[in-house]
Coordinates of C-alpha atoms in Angstrom, one line a residue:
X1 CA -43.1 -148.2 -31.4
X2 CA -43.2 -145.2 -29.4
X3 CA -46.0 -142.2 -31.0
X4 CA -45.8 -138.8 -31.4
X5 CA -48.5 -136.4 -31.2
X6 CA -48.0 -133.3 -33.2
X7 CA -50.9 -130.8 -34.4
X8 CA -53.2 -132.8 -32.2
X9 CA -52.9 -136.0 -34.4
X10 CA -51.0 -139.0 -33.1
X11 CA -48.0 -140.5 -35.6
X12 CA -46.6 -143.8 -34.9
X13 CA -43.2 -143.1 -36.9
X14 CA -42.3 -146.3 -38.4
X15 CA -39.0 -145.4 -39.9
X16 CA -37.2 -147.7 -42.7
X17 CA -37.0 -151.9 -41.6
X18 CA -34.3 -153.5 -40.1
X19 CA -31.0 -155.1 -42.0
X20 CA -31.6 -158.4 -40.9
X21 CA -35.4 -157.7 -42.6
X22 CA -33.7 -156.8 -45.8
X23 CA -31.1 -159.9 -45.6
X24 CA -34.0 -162.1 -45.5
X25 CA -35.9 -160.6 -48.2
X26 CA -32.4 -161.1 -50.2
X27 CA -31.7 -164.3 -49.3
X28 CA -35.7 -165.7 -50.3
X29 CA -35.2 -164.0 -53.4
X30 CA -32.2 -165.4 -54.7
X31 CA -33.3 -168.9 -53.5
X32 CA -36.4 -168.0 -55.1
X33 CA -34.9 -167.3 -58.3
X34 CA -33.0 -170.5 -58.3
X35 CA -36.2 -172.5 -58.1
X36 CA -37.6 -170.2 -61.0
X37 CA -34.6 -171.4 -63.3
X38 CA -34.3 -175.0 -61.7
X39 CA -37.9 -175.4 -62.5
X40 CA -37.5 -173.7 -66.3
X41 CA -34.7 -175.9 -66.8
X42 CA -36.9 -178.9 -66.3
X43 CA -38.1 -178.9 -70.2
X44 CA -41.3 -180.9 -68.9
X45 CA -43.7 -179.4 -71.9
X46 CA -41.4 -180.4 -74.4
X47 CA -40.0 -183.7 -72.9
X48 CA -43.8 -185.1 -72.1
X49 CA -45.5 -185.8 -75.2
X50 CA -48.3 -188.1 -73.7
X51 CA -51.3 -186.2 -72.0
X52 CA -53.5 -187.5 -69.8
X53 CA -57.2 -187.4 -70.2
X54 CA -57.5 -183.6 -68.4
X55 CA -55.3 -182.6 -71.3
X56 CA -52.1 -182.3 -69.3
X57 CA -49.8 -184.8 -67.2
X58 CA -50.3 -184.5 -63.4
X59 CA -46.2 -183.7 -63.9
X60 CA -46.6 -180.4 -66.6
X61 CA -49.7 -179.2 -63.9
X62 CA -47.3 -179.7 -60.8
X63 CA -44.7 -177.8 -62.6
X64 CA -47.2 -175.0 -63.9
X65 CA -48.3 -175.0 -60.5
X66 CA -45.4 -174.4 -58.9
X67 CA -43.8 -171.9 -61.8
X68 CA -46.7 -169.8 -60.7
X69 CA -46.0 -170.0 -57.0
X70 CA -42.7 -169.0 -56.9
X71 CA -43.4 -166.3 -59.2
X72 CA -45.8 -164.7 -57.4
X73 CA -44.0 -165.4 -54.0
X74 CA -41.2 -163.3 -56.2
X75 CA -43.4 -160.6 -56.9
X76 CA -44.9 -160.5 -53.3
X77 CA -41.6 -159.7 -51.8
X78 CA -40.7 -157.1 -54.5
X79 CA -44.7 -155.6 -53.7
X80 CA -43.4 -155.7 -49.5
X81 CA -40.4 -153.9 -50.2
X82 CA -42.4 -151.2 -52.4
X83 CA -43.9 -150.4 -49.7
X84 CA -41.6 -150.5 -47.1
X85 CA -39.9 -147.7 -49.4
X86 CA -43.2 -145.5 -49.8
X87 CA -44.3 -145.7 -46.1
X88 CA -40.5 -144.4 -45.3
X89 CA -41.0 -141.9 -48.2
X90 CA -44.0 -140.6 -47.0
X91 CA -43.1 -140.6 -43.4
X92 CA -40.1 -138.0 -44.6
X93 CA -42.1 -136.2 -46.4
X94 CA -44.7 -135.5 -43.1
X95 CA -41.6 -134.8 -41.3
X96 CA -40.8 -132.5 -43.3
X97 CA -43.7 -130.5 -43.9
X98 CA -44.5 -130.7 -39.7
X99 CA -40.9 -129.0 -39.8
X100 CA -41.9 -126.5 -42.0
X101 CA -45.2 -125.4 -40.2
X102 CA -43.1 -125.3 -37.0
X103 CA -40.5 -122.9 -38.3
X104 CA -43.6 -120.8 -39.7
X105 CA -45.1 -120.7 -36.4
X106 CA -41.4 -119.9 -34.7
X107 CA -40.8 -117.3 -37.7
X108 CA -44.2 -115.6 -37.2
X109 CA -43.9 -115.1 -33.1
X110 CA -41.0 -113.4 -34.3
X111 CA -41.3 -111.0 -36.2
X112 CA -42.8 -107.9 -35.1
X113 CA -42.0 -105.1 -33.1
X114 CA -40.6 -105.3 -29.7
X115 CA -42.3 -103.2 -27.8
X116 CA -45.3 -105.2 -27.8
X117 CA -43.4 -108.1 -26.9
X118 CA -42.3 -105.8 -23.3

């Protein structure tokens, strides 16, 4: 990534992520959300009557188990691109406001009268 130094403070501008990025965050959630509905589609709490002595099968665990895995590997990529959108938000809005204090510094060189400038 190439910097930019501007007010005396560098920037590394990261600008927003790739396409193939977002294709891949896409394609894990949608296989993601198949699991999520294969696995509530299983029934196992109501099917499994007998429990073991922990007070659950080692089947109704794995599948809590793994119900929580794929919903927090869910939320993770909905957390990553969160903040793929703030950073990009942010990174306009410093853009924006470095604009701003340029064209006040070009606006206030200026203005004034010429003959000072001769």
């Amino acid at each position: 990534m190439d910097g930019a130094v501007v007010m005396g403070v560098e920037r590394v501008l990261v600008g927003e992520m790739d396409g193939a990025w977002r294709d891949e965050c896409g394609g894990l959630a949608r296989r993601l959300s198949e699991m999520r509905r294969g696995l509530e589609g299983l029934g196992v709490e109501k099917t499994l009557g007998e429990e073991d002595a922990g007070g659950q099968s080692s089947l109704v665990r794995m599948v809590g188990a793994c119900r929580v895995l794929v919903a927090g590997m869910l939320e993770e990529l909905q957390v990553m691109e969160g903040i793929e959108k703030e950073v990009v938000e942010e990174e306009r809005r410093w853009v924006s406001e470095v604009n701003r204090e340029m064209d006040r510094e070009e606006t206030a060189k200026g203005a004034g009268a010429i003959w000072r400038v001769l």
